mmCIF file of N, CA, C and O in Angstrom:
data_model
loop_
_atom_site.group_PDB
_atom_site.id
_atom_site.type_symbol
_atom_site.label_atom_id
_atom_site.label_comp_id
_atom_site.label_asym_id
_atom_site.label_seq_id
_atom_site.Cartn_x
_atom_site.Cartn_y
_atom_site.Cartn_z
ATOM 1 N N LEU N 92 0.730 -1.245 -0.121
ATOM 2 C CA LEU N 92 -0.096 0.060 0.044
ATOM 3 C C LEU N 92 0.978 1.291 -0.053
ATOM 4 O O LEU N 92 0.289 2.279 -0.282
ATOM 5 N N ALA N 93 2.165 1.093 0.058
ATOM 6 C CA ALA N 93 3.029 2.236 0.123
ATOM 7 C C ALA N 93 3.039 2.968 -1.080
ATOM 8 O O ALA N 93 3.043 4.167 -1.206
ATOM 9 N N LEU N 94 3.026 2.008 -2.264
ATOM 10 C CA LEU N 94 3.062 2.463 -3.587
ATOM 11 C C LEU N 94 1.713 3.312 -3.865
ATOM 12 O O LEU N 94 1.586 4.372 -4.324
ATOM 13 N N LEU N 95 0.585 2.658 -3.385
ATOM 14 C CA LEU N 95 -0.822 3.259 -3.656
ATOM 15 C C LEU N 95 -0.650 4.770 -2.917
ATOM 16 O O LEU N 95 -1.247 5.678 -3.426
ATOM 17 N N ARG N 96 -0.175 4.920 -1.818
ATOM 18 C CA ARG N 96 -0.019 6.045 -1.131
ATOM 19 C C ARG N 96 0.947 7.129 -1.406
ATOM 20 O O ARG N 96 1.148 8.149 -0.818
ATOM 21 N N GLY N 97 1.645 6.875 -2.672
ATOM 22 C CA GLY N 97 2.866 7.501 -3.075
ATOM 23 C C GLY N 97 4.057 7.554 -2.239
ATOM 24 O O GLY N 97 4.954 8.611 -2.238
ATOM 25 N N ARG N 98 4.344 6.500 -1.382
ATOM 26 C CA ARG N 98 5.222 6.527 -0.367
ATOM 27 C C ARG N 98 6.412 5.533 -0.914
ATOM 28 O O ARG N 98 7.427 5.199 -0.055
ATOM 29 N N ASP N 99 6.346 5.176 -2.229
ATOM 30 C CA ASP N 99 7.486 4.359 -2.713
ATOM 31 C C ASP N 99 7.979 4.687 -4.173
ATOM 32 O O ASP N 99 7.830 4.009 -5.045
ATOM 33 N N PRO N 100 8.390 6.061 -4.134
ATOM 34 C CA PRO N 100 8.838 6.716 -5.647
ATOM 35 C C PRO N 100 10.012 5.918 -6.195
ATOM 36 O O PRO N 100 9.820 5.782 -7.499
ATOM 37 N N ALA N 101 10.768 5.200 -5.511
ATOM 38 C CA ALA N 101 11.616 4.487 -6.311
ATOM 39 C C ALA N 101 11.045 3.292 -7.108
ATOM 40 O O ALA N 101 11.569 2.873 -8.058
ATOM 41 N N ARG N 102 10.003 2.740 -6.616
ATOM 42 C CA ARG N 102 9.268 1.677 -7.215
ATOM 43 C C ARG N 102 8.281 2.094 -8.377
ATOM 44 O O ARG N 102 8.024 1.736 -9.456
ATOM 45 N N GLY N 103 7.537 3.525 -7.962
ATOM 46 C CA GLY N 103 6.713 3.935 -9.058
ATOM 47 C C GLY N 103 5.805 4.892 -8.682
ATOM 48 O O GLY N 103 5.853 5.393 -7.296
ATOM 49 N N THR N 104 4.881 5.450 -9.341
ATOM 50 C CA THR N 104 3.757 6.334 -9.032
ATOM 51 C C THR N 104 2.455 6.092 -9.350
ATOM 52 O O THR N 104 2.213 5.458 -10.348
ATOM 53 N N PRO N 105 1.576 6.104 -8.168
ATOM 54 C CA PRO N 105 0.168 5.742 -8.441
ATOM 55 C C PRO N 105 -0.489 6.674 -9.545
ATOM 56 O O PRO N 105 -0.089 7.921 -9.510
ATOM 57 N N VAL N 106 -1.448 6.064 -10.478
ATOM 58 C CA VAL N 106 -2.152 7.005 -11.369
ATOM 59 C C VAL N 106 -3.369 6.779 -11.214
ATOM 60 O O VAL N 106 -4.251 7.356 -12.095
ATOM 61 N N SER N 107 -3.965 6.296 -10.024
ATOM 62 C CA SER N 107 -5.437 6.189 -9.918
ATOM 63 C C SER N 107 -5.359 6.186 -8.356
ATOM 64 O O SER N 107 -4.574 5.602 -7.737
ATOM 65 N N PRO N 108 -6.700 6.413 -7.725
ATOM 66 C CA PRO N 108 -6.862 6.083 -6.427
ATOM 67 C C PRO N 108 -7.020 4.522 -6.220
ATOM 68 O O PRO N 108 -7.402 3.708 -7.205
ATOM 69 N N ARG N 109 -7.346 3.944 -5.020
ATOM 70 C CA ARG N 109 -7.886 2.818 -4.943
ATOM 71 C C ARG N 109 -9.304 2.730 -5.694
ATOM 72 O O ARG N 109 -10.254 3.556 -5.471
ATOM 73 N N LEU N 110 -9.316 1.600 -6.401
ATOM 74 C CA LEU N 110 -10.752 1.302 -7.162
ATOM 75 C C LEU N 110 -11.117 -0.002 -6.842
ATOM 76 O O LEU N 110 -10.438 -0.688 -6.259
ATOM 77 N N PHE N 111 -12.345 -0.086 -6.843
ATOM 78 C CA PHE N 111 -12.978 -1.508 -6.296
ATOM 79 C C PHE N 111 -14.050 -2.123 -7.578
ATOM 80 O O PHE N 111 -14.795 -1.406 -7.897
ATOM 81 N N ASP N 112 -13.724 -3.268 -7.824
ATOM 82 C CA ASP N 112 -14.349 -4.171 -8.935
ATOM 83 C C ASP N 112 -15.643 -4.811 -8.129
ATOM 84 O O ASP N 112 -15.466 -5.482 -7.390
ATOM 85 N N PRO N 113 -16.977 -4.242 -8.594
ATOM 86 C CA PRO N 113 -18.047 -4.838 -7.906
ATOM 87 C C PRO N 113 -18.245 -6.215 -8.231
ATOM 88 O O PRO N 113 -19.058 -6.904 -7.568
ATOM 89 N N TYR N 114 -17.626 -6.915 -9.376
ATOM 90 C CA TYR N 114 -17.984 -8.147 -9.781
ATOM 91 C C TYR N 114 -17.114 -9.026 -8.784
ATOM 92 O O TYR N 114 -17.636 -10.073 -8.289
ATOM 93 N N THR N 115 -15.790 -8.709 -8.943
ATOM 94 C CA THR N 115 -15.007 -9.725 -8.168
ATOM 95 C C THR N 115 -14.840 -9.307 -6.563
ATOM 96 O O THR N 115 -14.107 -10.103 -5.673
ATOM 97 N N LYS N 116 -15.272 -8.179 -6.296
ATOM 98 C CA LYS N 116 -15.275 -7.589 -4.813
ATOM 99 C C LYS N 116 -13.797 -7.282 -4.643
ATOM 100 O O LYS N 116 -13.287 -7.748 -3.275
ATOM 101 N N LEU N 117 -12.916 -7.059 -5.388
ATOM 102 C CA LEU N 117 -11.397 -6.807 -5.011
ATOM 103 C C LEU N 117 -11.123 -5.364 -5.296
ATOM 104 O O LEU N 117 -11.303 -4.724 -6.237
ATOM 105 N N PRO N 118 -10.208 -4.703 -4.448
ATOM 106 C CA PRO N 118 -9.632 -3.439 -4.754
ATOM 107 C C PRO N 118 -8.293 -3.744 -5.679
ATOM 108 O O PRO N 118 -7.788 -4.588 -5.735
ATOM 109 N N TYR N 119 -8.105 -2.418 -6.566
ATOM 110 C CA TYR N 119 -6.928 -2.431 -7.284
ATOM 111 C C TYR N 119 -6.558 -0.873 -7.545
ATOM 112 O O TYR N 119 -7.645 -0.060 -7.204
ATOM 113 N N PHE N 120 -5.394 -0.744 -7.986
ATOM 114 C CA PHE N 120 -5.001 0.659 -8.444
ATOM 115 C C PHE N 120 -4.276 0.419 -9.617
ATOM 116 O O PHE N 120 -3.400 -0.598 -9.963
ATOM 117 N N ASN N 121 -4.030 1.565 -10.360
ATOM 118 C CA ASN N 121 -2.901 1.543 -11.605
ATOM 119 C C ASN N 121 -1.818 2.297 -11.135
ATOM 120 O O ASN N 121 -1.873 3.422 -10.383
ATOM 121 N N TRP N 122 -0.541 2.073 -11.840
ATOM 122 C CA TRP N 122 0.375 2.714 -11.388
ATOM 123 C C TRP N 122 1.562 2.759 -12.422
ATOM 124 O O TRP N 122 1.356 1.762 -13.428
ATOM 125 N N ARG N 123 2.402 3.688 -12.462
ATOM 126 C CA ARG N 123 3.551 3.660 -13.455
ATOM 127 C C ARG N 123 4.894 3.434 -12.770
ATOM 128 O O ARG N 123 5.336 4.017 -11.846
ATOM 129 N N PRO N 124 5.595 2.363 -13.196
ATOM 130 C CA PRO N 124 7.044 2.170 -12.584
ATOM 131 C C PRO N 124 7.810 3.171 -12.821
ATOM 132 O O PRO N 124 7.999 4.007 -13.880
ATOM 133 N N ALA N 125 8.837 3.325 -12.120
ATOM 134 C CA ALA N 125 9.696 4.411 -11.998
ATOM 135 C C ALA N 125 10.838 4.092 -13.327
ATOM 136 O O ALA N 125 11.286 5.176 -13.729
ATOM 137 N N SER N 126 10.968 2.954 -13.495
ATOM 138 C CA SER N 126 11.935 2.528 -14.479
ATOM 139 C C SER N 126 11.534 2.784 -15.960
ATOM 140 O O SER N 126 12.012 2.897 -16.917
ATOM 141 N N ASP N 127 10.128 2.751 -16.086
ATOM 142 C CA ASP N 127 9.612 2.837 -17.389
ATOM 143 C C ASP N 127 8.176 3.591 -17.250
ATOM 144 O O ASP N 127 7.093 3.038 -17.124
ATOM 145 N N ASN N 128 8.191 4.923 -17.357
ATOM 146 C CA ASN N 128 6.959 5.803 -17.068
ATOM 147 C C ASN N 128 5.969 5.581 -18.139
ATOM 148 O O ASN N 128 4.882 6.154 -18.104
ATOM 149 N N ALA N 129 6.356 5.050 -19.443
ATOM 150 C CA ALA N 129 5.386 4.900 -20.264
ATOM 151 C C ALA N 129 4.474 3.483 -20.118
ATOM 152 O O ALA N 129 3.379 3.529 -20.712
ATOM 153 N N SER N 130 4.937 2.612 -19.378
ATOM 154 C CA SER N 130 4.119 1.529 -18.938
ATOM 155 C C SER N 130 3.083 1.981 -17.771
ATOM 156 O O SER N 130 3.312 2.749 -17.069
ATOM 157 N N LEU N 131 1.908 1.121 -17.880
ATOM 158 C CA LEU N 131 1.148 1.300 -17.181
ATOM 159 C C LEU N 131 0.770 -0.113 -16.245
ATOM 160 O O LEU N 131 0.687 -1.045 -17.134
ATOM 161 N N ARG N 132 0.756 -0.274 -15.138
ATOM 162 C CA ARG N 132 0.630 -1.487 -14.437
ATOM 163 C C ARG N 132 -0.637 -1.419 -13.413
ATOM 164 O O ARG N 132 -0.991 -0.337 -13.039
ATOM 165 N N GLN N 133 -1.182 -2.496 -13.053
ATOM 166 C CA GLN N 133 -2.337 -2.678 -12.265
ATOM 167 C C GLN N 133 -2.116 -3.655 -11.191
ATOM 168 O O GLN N 133 -1.556 -4.870 -11.299
ATOM 169 N N THR N 134 -2.418 -3.274 -9.950
ATOM 170 C CA THR N 134 -2.203 -4.209 -8.947
ATOM 171 C C THR N 134 -3.502 -4.412 -8.131
ATOM 172 O O THR N 134 -4.165 -3.549 -7.890
ATOM 173 N N TRP N 135 -3.847 -5.758 -8.064
ATOM 174 C CA TRP N 135 -4.961 -6.083 -7.229
ATOM 175 C C TRP N 135 -4.692 -6.862 -5.862
ATOM 176 O O TRP N 135 -3.668 -7.262 -5.875
ATOM 177 N N TYR N 136 -5.399 -6.506 -4.706
ATOM 178 C CA TYR N 136 -4.968 -6.954 -3.596
ATOM 179 C C TYR N 136 -6.093 -7.065 -2.747
ATOM 180 O O TYR N 136 -7.362 -6.730 -3.038
ATOM 181 N N ASP N 137 -5.899 -7.696 -1.380
ATOM 182 C CA ASP N 137 -7.068 -7.654 -0.554
ATOM 183 C C ASP N 137 -6.855 -6.717 0.336
ATOM 184 O O ASP N 137 -5.766 -6.359 0.805
ATOM 185 N N ASP N 138 -8.222 -6.312 1.015
ATOM 186 C CA ASP N 138 -8.040 -5.387 2.336
ATOM 187 C C ASP N 138 -9.459 -5.978 2.999
ATOM 188 O O ASP N 138 -9.774 -6.918 2.676
ATOM 189 N N LEU N 139 -9.558 -5.056 4.067
ATOM 190 C CA LEU N 139 -10.616 -5.458 5.091
ATOM 191 C C LEU N 139 -11.871 -5.669 4.373
ATOM 192 O O LEU N 139 -12.653 -6.747 4.515
ATOM 193 N N GLU N 140 -12.206 -4.831 3.482
ATOM 194 C CA GLU N 140 -13.464 -4.891 2.763
ATOM 195 C C GLU N 140 -13.809 -6.101 1.804
ATOM 196 O O GLU N 140 -14.546 -6.743 2.073
ATOM 197 N N SER N 141 -12.456 -6.259 1.039
ATOM 198 C CA SER N 141 -12.770 -7.499 0.130
ATOM 199 C C SER N 141 -12.632 -8.773 0.888
ATOM 200 O O SER N 141 -13.394 -9.750 0.705
ATOM 201 N N LEU N 142 -12.043 -8.932 2.028
ATOM 202 C CA LEU N 142 -11.933 -10.248 2.886
ATOM 203 C C LEU N 142 -13.416 -10.272 3.651
ATOM 204 O O LEU N 142 -13.659 -11.527 3.654
ATOM 205 N N ALA N 143 -14.036 -9.322 3.930
ATOM 206 C CA ALA N 143 -15.266 -9.549 4.454
ATOM 207 C C ALA N 143 -15.996 -10.181 3.684
ATOM 208 O O ALA N 143 -16.866 -11.015 4.164
ATOM 209 N N TYR N 144 -16.058 -9.758 2.222
ATOM 210 C CA TYR N 144 -16.892 -10.435 1.196
ATOM 211 C C TYR N 144 -16.521 -11.905 1.355
ATOM 212 O O TYR N 144 -17.602 -12.848 1.046
ATOM 213 N N LYS N 145 -15.192 -12.077 1.303
ATOM 214 C CA LYS N 145 -14.813 -13.715 1.043
ATOM 215 C C LYS N 145 -15.084 -14.417 2.344
ATOM 216 O O LYS N 145 -15.732 -15.497 2.165
ATOM 217 N N TYR N 146 -14.846 -13.797 3.332
ATOM 218 C CA TYR N 146 -15.349 -14.332 4.685
ATOM 219 C C TYR N 146 -16.878 -14.600 4.787
ATOM 220 O O TYR N 146 -17.101 -15.787 5.220
ATOM 221 N N ALA N 147 -17.666 -13.902 4.405
ATOM 222 C CA ALA N 147 -19.223 -14.187 4.336
ATOM 223 C C ALA N 147 -19.404 -14.962 3.543
ATOM 224 O O ALA N 147 -20.442 -15.927 3.813
ATOM 225 N N ALA N 148 -18.955 -15.238 2.221
ATOM 226 C CA ALA N 148 -19.119 -16.257 1.337
ATOM 227 C C ALA N 148 -18.828 -17.604 1.891
ATOM 228 O O ALA N 148 -19.392 -18.680 1.614
ATOM 229 N N ALA N 149 -17.673 -17.623 2.541
ATOM 230 C CA ALA N 149 -16.931 -18.962 3.264
ATOM 231 C C ALA N 149 -18.184 -19.418 4.271
ATOM 232 O O ALA N 149 -18.434 -20.501 4.273
ATOM 233 N N ASN N 150 -18.602 -18.533 4.846
ATOM 234 C CA ASN N 150 -19.809 -18.758 5.956
ATOM 235 C C ASN N 150 -21.026 -19.348 5.271
ATOM 236 O O ASN N 150 -21.521 -20.104 5.638
ATOM 237 N N ARG N 151 -21.462 -18.756 4.240
ATOM 238 C CA ARG N 151 -22.635 -18.966 3.495
ATOM 239 C C ARG N 151 -22.558 -20.331 2.942
ATOM 240 O O ARG N 151 -23.467 -21.095 3.052
ATOM 241 N N THR N 152 -21.319 -20.838 2.492
ATOM 242 C CA THR N 152 -21.293 -22.182 1.615
ATOM 243 C C THR N 152 -20.791 -23.102 2.857
ATOM 244 O O THR N 152 -20.523 -24.351 2.448
ATOM 245 N N GLY N 153 -20.585 -22.852 4.024
ATOM 246 C CA GLY N 153 -20.418 -23.747 5.121
ATOM 247 C C GLY N 153 -18.794 -24.241 5.156
ATOM 248 O O GLY N 153 -18.606 -25.331 5.551
ATOM 249 N N LEU N 154 -17.807 -23.572 4.477
ATOM 250 C CA LEU N 154 -16.528 -23.830 4.549
ATOM 251 C C LEU N 154 -16.068 -24.010 6.171
ATOM 252 O O LEU N 154 -16.376 -22.942 6.833
ATOM 253 N N GLY N 155 -15.141 -24.844 6.463
ATOM 254 C CA GLY N 155 -14.716 -24.973 7.783
ATOM 255 C C GLY N 155 -13.752 -23.761 8.385
ATOM 256 O O GLY N 155 -13.573 -23.678 9.442
ATOM 257 N N GLY N 156 -13.203 -23.154 7.452
ATOM 258 C CA GLY N 156 -12.084 -22.188 7.764
ATOM 259 C C GLY N 156 -11.641 -21.351 6.546
ATOM 260 O O GLY N 156 -11.804 -21.730 5.557
ATOM 261 N N VAL N 157 -10.754 -20.259 7.029
ATOM 262 C CA VAL N 157 -10.349 -19.533 5.914
ATOM 263 C C VAL N 157 -8.793 -19.187 6.443
ATOM 264 O O VAL N 157 -8.672 -19.416 7.701
ATOM 265 N N GLY N 158 -7.995 -18.641 5.632
ATOM 266 C CA GLY N 158 -6.702 -18.275 6.105
ATOM 267 C C GLY N 158 -5.953 -17.409 4.971
ATOM 268 O O GLY N 158 -6.346 -17.471 3.826
ATOM 269 N N PRO N 159 -5.119 -16.843 5.514
ATOM 270 C CA PRO N 159 -4.280 -15.944 4.346
ATOM 271 C C PRO N 159 -3.300 -16.706 3.625
ATOM 272 O O PRO N 159 -3.021 -17.831 4.035
ATOM 273 N N TRP N 160 -2.920 -16.274 2.451
ATOM 274 C CA TRP N 160 -2.062 -16.804 1.606
ATOM 275 C C TRP N 160 -0.751 -16.501 2.312
ATOM 276 O O TRP N 160 0.172 -17.333 2.436
ATOM 277 N N THR N 161 -0.396 -15.430 2.864
ATOM 278 C CA THR N 161 0.794 -15.106 3.549
ATOM 279 C C THR N 161 0.570 -13.642 4.321
ATOM 280 O O THR N 161 -0.152 -12.876 3.880
ATOM 281 N N PHE N 162 1.056 -13.637 5.613
ATOM 282 C CA PHE N 162 1.253 -12.529 6.321
ATOM 283 C C PHE N 162 2.618 -11.934 6.456
ATOM 284 O O PHE N 162 2.956 -10.799 7.050
ATOM 285 N N THR N 163 3.559 -12.667 5.539
ATOM 286 C CA THR N 163 4.873 -12.151 5.907
ATOM 287 C C THR N 163 5.112 -10.627 5.215
ATOM 288 O O THR N 163 6.217 -10.123 5.246
ATOM 289 N N LYS N 164 4.320 -10.356 4.221
ATOM 290 C CA LYS N 164 4.450 -9.159 3.458
ATOM 291 C C LYS N 164 3.901 -7.998 4.496
ATOM 292 O O LYS N 164 4.137 -6.804 4.205
ATOM 293 N N LEU N 165 3.198 -8.239 5.543
ATOM 294 C CA LEU N 165 2.636 -7.197 6.432
ATOM 295 C C LEU N 165 3.746 -6.634 7.195
ATOM 296 O O LEU N 165 4.766 -7.236 7.524
ATOM 297 N N ASN N 166 4.026 -5.378 7.213
ATOM 298 C CA ASN N 166 4.998 -4.547 8.206
ATOM 299 C C ASN N 166 4.741 -4.495 9.494
ATOM 300 O O ASN N 166 3.803 -3.802 10.077
ATOM 301 N N TYR N 167 5.469 -5.025 10.393
ATOM 302 C CA TYR N 167 5.456 -5.149 11.681
ATOM 303 C C TYR N 167 6.431 -4.209 12.402
ATOM 304 O O TYR N 167 6.364 -4.034 13.867
ATOM 305 N N SER N 168 7.202 -3.619 11.724
ATOM 306 C CA SER N 168 8.200 -2.835 12.382
ATOM 307 C C SER N 168 8.111 -1.218 12.008
ATOM 308 O O SER N 168 8.871 -0.572 12.748
ATOM 309 N N ASP N 169 7.123 -0.791 11.286
ATOM 310 C CA ASP N 169 6.987 0.758 10.801
ATOM 311 C C ASP N 169 6.358 1.441 11.915
ATOM 312 O O ASP N 169 5.578 0.820 12.555
ATOM 313 N N ASP N 170 7.016 2.503 12.214
ATOM 314 C CA ASP N 170 6.257 3.339 13.149
ATOM 315 C C ASP N 170 5.256 4.125 12.798
ATOM 316 O O ASP N 170 4.340 4.994 13.431
ATOM 317 N N ASP N 171 4.994 4.195 11.473
ATOM 318 C CA ASP N 171 3.800 4.977 10.772
ATOM 319 C C ASP N 171 2.325 4.402 11.228
ATOM 320 O O ASP N 171 2.089 3.191 10.934
ATOM 321 N N PRO N 172 1.789 5.109 11.745
ATOM 322 C CA PRO N 172 0.254 4.654 12.209
ATOM 323 C C PRO N 172 -0.521 4.030 11.295
ATOM 324 O O PRO N 172 -1.210 3.248 11.313
ATOM 325 N N LEU N 173 -0.589 4.717 9.833
ATOM 326 C CA LEU N 173 -1.093 3.984 8.746
ATOM 327 C C LEU N 173 -0.751 2.543 8.505
ATOM 328 O O LEU N 173 -1.552 1.862 8.227
ATOM 329 N N VAL N 174 0.554 2.481 8.627
ATOM 330 C CA VAL N 174 0.990 1.115 8.270
ATOM 331 C C VAL N 174 0.689 0.140 9.289
ATOM 332 O O VAL N 174 0.134 -0.972 9.226
ATOM 333 N N LEU N 175 0.885 0.386 10.576
ATOM 334 C CA LEU N 175 0.392 -0.272 11.645
ATOM 335 C C LEU N 175 -1.094 -0.532 11.855
ATOM 336 O O LEU N 175 -1.374 -1.671 11.936
ATOM 337 N N ASN N 176 -1.808 0.392 11.347
ATOM 338 C CA ASN N 176 -3.536 0.134 11.215
ATOM 339 C C ASN N 176 -3.673 -0.985 10.105
ATOM 340 O O ASN N 176 -4.496 -1.789 10.254
ATOM 341 N N ASP N 177 -2.942 -0.863 8.907
ATOM 342 C CA ASP N 177 -3.152 -1.901 8.028
ATOM 343 C C ASP N 177 -2.760 -3.291 8.449
ATOM 344 O O ASP N 177 -3.703 -4.271 8.224
ATOM 345 N N THR N 178 -1.543 -3.409 9.102
ATOM 346 C CA THR N 178 -1.421 -4.576 9.659
ATOM 347 C C THR N 178 -2.354 -5.131 10.675
ATOM 348 O O THR N 178 -2.749 -6.423 10.533
ATOM 349 N N SER N 179 -2.824 -4.246 11.561
ATOM 350 C CA SER N 179 -3.761 -4.645 12.485
ATOM 351 C C SER N 179 -5.123 -5.148 11.797
ATOM 352 O O SER N 179 -5.726 -6.059 12.288
ATOM 353 N N ALA N 180 -5.416 -4.492 10.728
ATOM 354 C CA ALA N 180 -6.674 -4.761 10.128
ATOM 355 C C ALA N 180 -6.689 -6.089 9.524
ATOM 356 O O ALA N 180 -7.800 -6.692 9.418
ATOM 357 N N MET N 181 -5.635 -6.367 8.910
ATOM 358 C CA MET N 181 -5.420 -7.661 8.369
ATOM 359 C C MET N 181 -5.799 -8.739 9.185
ATOM 360 O O MET N 181 -6.384 -9.817 9.094
ATOM 361 N N TRP N 182 -5.186 -8.636 10.334
ATOM 362 C CA TRP N 182 -5.492 -9.652 11.424
ATOM 363 C C TRP N 182 -6.901 -9.592 11.865
ATOM 364 O O TRP N 182 -7.622 -10.738 12.256
ATOM 365 N N ALA N 183 -7.309 -8.495 12.027
ATOM 366 C CA ALA N 183 -8.797 -8.327 12.377
ATOM 367 C C ALA N 183 -10.010 -9.015 11.675
ATOM 368 O O ALA N 183 -10.721 -9.595 11.943
ATOM 369 N N ALA N 184 -9.447 -8.839 10.293
ATOM 370 C CA ALA N 184 -10.317 -9.531 9.305
ATOM 371 C C ALA N 184 -10.497 -10.927 9.665
ATOM 372 O O ALA N 184 -11.698 -11.601 9.331
ATOM 373 N N LEU N 185 -9.742 -11.777 10.072
ATOM 374 C CA LEU N 185 -9.903 -13.067 10.758
ATOM 375 C C LEU N 185 -10.950 -13.147 11.793
ATOM 376 O O LEU N 185 -11.744 -13.934 11.824
ATOM 377 N N ASP N 186 -10.721 -12.328 12.458
ATOM 378 C CA ASP N 186 -11.770 -12.094 13.748
ATOM 379 C C ASP N 186 -13.329 -11.991 13.094
ATOM 380 O O ASP N 186 -14.287 -12.562 13.688
ATOM 381 N N VAL N 187 -13.447 -11.300 11.894
ATOM 382 C CA VAL N 187 -14.677 -10.972 11.222
ATOM 383 C C VAL N 187 -15.284 -12.298 10.885
ATOM 384 O O VAL N 187 -16.369 -12.587 11.131
ATOM 385 N N PHE N 188 -14.334 -13.201 10.310
ATOM 386 C CA PHE N 188 -14.817 -14.412 9.884
ATOM 387 C C PHE N 188 -15.301 -15.308 10.962
ATOM 388 O O PHE N 188 -16.576 -15.899 10.964
ATOM 389 N N LEU N 189 -14.616 -15.305 12.079
ATOM 390 C CA LEU N 189 -15.106 -16.100 13.356
ATOM 391 C C LEU N 189 -16.376 -15.635 13.960
ATOM 392 O O LEU N 189 -17.135 -16.335 14.256
ATOM 393 N N ALA N 190 -16.490 -14.300 13.927
ATOM 394 C CA ALA N 190 -17.912 -13.751 14.334
ATOM 395 C C ALA N 190 -18.905 -14.024 13.545
ATOM 396 O O ALA N 190 -20.173 -14.042 13.909
ATOM 397 N N LEU N 191 -18.722 -14.121 12.042
ATOM 398 C CA LEU N 191 -19.961 -14.662 11.173
ATOM 399 C C LEU N 191 -20.303 -15.949 11.394
ATOM 400 O O LEU N 191 -21.517 -16.222 10.779
ATOM 401 N N GLY N 192 -19.562 -16.834 12.037
ATOM 402 C CA GLY N 192 -20.150 -18.161 12.126
ATOM 403 C C GLY N 192 -21.506 -18.044 13.008
ATOM 404 O O GLY N 192 -21.934 -17.351 13.650
ATOM 405 N N ASP N 193 -22.028 -19.462 12.638
ATOM 406 C CA ASP N 193 -23.345 -19.551 13.132
ATOM 407 C C ASP N 193 -23.414 -19.961 14.641
ATOM 408 O O ASP N 193 -24.637 -20.131 15.293
ATOM 409 N N GLY N 194 -22.231 -20.121 15.176
ATOM 410 C CA GLY N 194 -22.466 -20.527 16.551
ATOM 411 C C GLY N 194 -22.362 -21.912 16.979
ATOM 412 O O GLY N 194 -22.507 -22.408 18.063
ATOM 413 N N ASP N 195 -22.701 -22.689 15.881
ATOM 414 C CA ASP N 195 -22.865 -24.251 16.043
ATOM 415 C C ASP N 195 -21.210 -24.796 16.250
ATOM 416 O O ASP N 195 -20.548 -24.744 15.342
ATOM 417 N N ASP N 196 -21.121 -25.549 17.549
ATOM 418 C CA ASP N 196 -19.931 -25.926 17.757
ATOM 419 C C ASP N 196 -19.663 -27.585 17.385
ATOM 420 O O ASP N 196 -18.979 -28.311 17.821
ATOM 421 N N ASP N 197 -20.905 -28.219 16.833
ATOM 422 C CA ASP N 197 -20.828 -29.606 16.439
ATOM 423 C C ASP N 197 -19.650 -29.963 15.698
ATOM 424 O O ASP N 197 -19.290 -29.566 14.592
#
């Protein structure tokens, strides 16, 4: 998300705000790499909103659980409140899944 917020100029520059695809329920943004300003790239990712849709679908279909692909890309050492909030929100999303359960412990 540093790139989306304009905080990674060595990597590139965002050319759109966060966008949201209503069909896939995923956020994305467009950006230009610093090494080739003529190119346009697009990055899709999960955030709290997209995970909430996925977790609700998992509960509706009776899946036994959900989990992240990886949390190793989360930044645990940055002092920036925005970064720390993003990291906390990704973990909190798992709590959302647990709270959506039907309470049946069978």
